[in-house]
Short mmCIF file of C-alpha atoms in Angstrom, two decimals:
data_model
loop_
_atom_site.label_atom_id
_atom_site.label_comp_id
_atom_site.label_asym_id
_atom_site.label_seq_id
_atom_site.Cartn_x
_atom_site.Cartn_y
_atom_site.Cartn_z
CA UNK A 1379 47.07 9.44 17.15
CA UNK A 1380 45.22 7.96 20.08
CA UNK A 1381 42.30 9.81 21.57
CA UNK A 1382 42.22 10.97 25.15
CA UNK A 1383 39.60 9.40 27.38
CA UNK A 1384 36.73 11.76 28.07
CA UNK A 1385 34.80 11.65 31.32
CA UNK A 1386 31.50 13.49 31.12
CA UNK A 1387 29.82 15.11 34.10
CA UNK A 1388 26.62 16.96 33.23
CA UNK A 1389 27.52 19.68 30.74
CA UNK A 1390 31.23 19.61 31.52
CA UNK A 1391 33.99 17.29 30.37
CA UNK A 1392 37.42 16.48 31.63
CA UNK A 1393 40.18 14.80 29.69
CA UNK A 1394 42.15 12.14 31.50
CA UNK A 1395 44.67 10.93 32.41
CA UNK A 1396 46.62 13.64 30.56
CA UNK A 1397 45.61 17.28 30.54
CA UNK A 1398 43.83 18.41 33.70
CA UNK A 1399 42.32 21.90 33.26
CA UNK A 1400 42.07 24.13 36.32
CA UNK A 1401 38.33 24.74 35.79
CA UNK A 1402 35.38 22.72 34.42
CA UNK A 1403 35.04 22.83 30.63
CA UNK A 1404 31.77 23.15 28.69
CA UNK A 1405 31.46 19.93 26.68
CA UNK A 1406 29.39 21.49 23.88
CA UNK A 1407 32.30 23.70 22.82
CA UNK A 1408 34.18 20.64 21.51
CA UNK A 1409 31.41 19.37 19.21
CA UNK A 1410 30.78 20.24 15.58
CA UNK A 1411 27.53 22.14 15.03
CA UNK A 1412 24.75 20.08 13.49
CA UNK A 1413 23.85 21.03 9.91
CA UNK A 1414 20.41 22.53 9.32
CA UNK A 1415 18.02 21.10 6.74
CA UNK A 1416 18.48 24.30 4.73
CA UNK A 1417 22.30 24.16 4.85
CA UNK A 1418 23.86 24.57 1.43
CA UNK A 1419 26.87 22.31 0.86
CA UNK A 1420 29.82 24.27 -0.52
CA UNK A 1421 31.42 21.53 -2.60
CA UNK A 1422 33.90 23.83 -4.39
CA UNK A 1423 35.20 25.27 -1.11
CA UNK A 1424 35.27 21.85 0.56
CA UNK A 1425 37.28 20.58 -2.41
CA UNK A 1426 39.79 23.39 -1.98
CA UNK A 1427 40.14 22.66 1.72
CA UNK A 1428 40.72 18.96 1.00
CA UNK A 1429 43.10 19.46 -1.93
CA UNK A 1430 46.83 18.79 -1.69
CA UNK A 1431 49.06 20.11 -0.32
CA UNK A 1432 47.03 20.46 2.85
CA UNK A 1433 47.84 23.18 5.31
CA UNK A 1434 48.35 22.33 9.00
CA UNK A 1435 46.07 25.27 9.91
CA UNK A 1436 42.99 26.68 8.19
CA UNK A 1437 41.58 30.22 8.38
CA UNK A 1438 38.31 31.19 6.71
CA UNK A 1439 37.58 34.90 6.68
CA UNK A 1440 34.16 36.34 5.79
CA UNK A 1441 31.55 38.62 7.35
CA UNK A 1442 29.09 37.30 9.96
CA UNK A 1443 26.37 35.05 8.57
CA UNK A 1444 28.27 33.85 5.49
CA UNK A 1445 28.45 30.22 6.68
CA UNK A 1446 32.05 29.95 7.87
CA UNK A 1447 31.21 27.70 10.81
CA UNK A 1448 29.01 25.35 8.79
CA UNK A 1449 31.62 25.21 6.00
CA UNK A 1450 34.35 24.22 8.43
CA UNK A 1451 32.07 21.71 10.20
CA UNK A 1452 31.26 20.11 6.82
CA UNK A 1453 34.97 20.05 5.97
CA UNK A 1454 35.86 18.54 9.37
CA UNK A 1455 33.50 15.59 8.80
CA UNK A 1456 35.27 14.82 5.49
CA UNK A 1457 38.85 15.48 6.58
CA UNK A 1458 40.96 12.34 7.00
CA UNK A 1459 43.41 13.99 9.41
CA UNK A 1460 42.56 14.57 13.07
CA UNK A 1461 40.62 17.80 13.62
CA UNK A 1462 40.47 19.65 16.93
CA UNK A 1463 37.19 21.59 17.13
CA UNK A 1464 36.65 24.50 19.50
CA UNK A 1465 33.70 26.88 19.47
CA UNK A 1466 34.84 30.28 20.69
CA UNK A 1467 32.92 31.73 23.63
CA UNK A 1468 32.43 35.13 25.20
CA UNK A 1469 35.02 34.50 27.93
CA UNK A 1470 37.77 33.66 25.44
CA UNK A 1471 39.03 37.24 25.68
CA UNK A 1472 40.75 35.97 28.82
CA UNK A 1473 43.96 34.31 27.54
CA UNK A 1474 43.86 31.73 30.33
CA UNK A 1475 40.38 30.57 29.32
CA UNK A 1476 41.09 30.51 25.59
CA UNK A 1477 44.44 28.74 25.90
CA UNK A 1478 43.00 26.17 28.32
CA UNK A 1479 40.18 25.33 25.91
CA UNK A 1480 42.66 25.16 23.02
CA UNK A 1481 44.87 22.76 24.98
CA UNK A 1482 41.84 20.61 25.87
CA UNK A 1483 40.73 20.49 22.22
CA UNK A 1484 44.20 19.32 21.18
CA UNK A 1485 44.31 16.79 24.01
CA UNK A 1486 41.11 15.21 22.67
CA UNK A 1487 42.86 14.11 19.48
CA UNK A 1488 46.05 13.02 21.23
CA UNK A 1489 47.77 13.59 24.55
CA UNK A 1490 49.48 16.96 24.87
CA UNK A 1491 52.82 17.59 26.52
CA UNK A 1492 52.29 17.78 30.32
CA UNK A 1493 54.41 20.97 30.33
CA UNK A 1494 51.46 22.76 28.71
CA UNK A 1495 49.33 22.21 31.80
CA UNK A 1496 52.08 23.65 33.98
CA UNK A 1497 52.47 26.61 31.60
CA UNK A 1498 48.72 27.30 31.78
CA UNK A 1499 49.00 27.54 35.56
CA UNK A 1500 51.21 30.64 35.21
CA UNK A 1501 49.61 34.01 35.93
CA UNK A 1502 49.61 37.34 34.09
CA UNK A 1503 52.22 37.94 31.43
CA UNK A 1504 53.99 34.70 32.43
CA UNK A 1505 50.99 32.82 31.03
CA UNK A 1506 51.54 34.26 27.56
CA UNK A 1507 55.31 33.86 27.79
CA UNK A 1508 55.07 30.16 28.73
CA UNK A 1509 51.76 28.72 27.44
CA UNK A 1510 51.76 30.23 23.94
CA UNK A 1511 55.22 28.87 22.99
CA UNK A 1512 54.33 25.49 24.53
CA UNK A 1513 51.11 25.27 22.51
CA UNK A 1514 52.91 26.41 19.34
CA UNK A 1515 55.48 23.64 19.88
CA UNK A 1516 52.66 21.14 20.35
CA UNK A 1517 51.04 22.20 17.07
CA UNK A 1518 54.37 21.96 15.28
CA UNK A 1519 54.96 18.48 16.71
CA UNK A 1520 51.63 17.30 15.26
CA UNK A 1521 52.34 18.41 11.67
#
């Protein structure tokens, strides 16, 4: 897939010419965290994540501090498929914020359906009724 063009402005980024979020996005949330010198590589787990058949979605569940983020960042650097990275923030409890960031992360690895932007403009329960199915369809399309 082609990558969207990214225009950087300070600490925010905007994808163009496709997805146009309704608010400025924090650029750092789309970047893999840098490994620390003391980071332990989890070769066995990386091997499992890279083994066939590969799942279109990955979930790693463990208590805080067990290295989930660094494991997935290490995996993402080795993965041959496109990976959309999004660091979750404190305002992601707001569905509009979370879904907008998710759409922008997907748009970075390939243009998303313009209908998603229109769905994200909906308010209240209409947002969930329109944007979530549109994003699910987009993920299914990319399988």
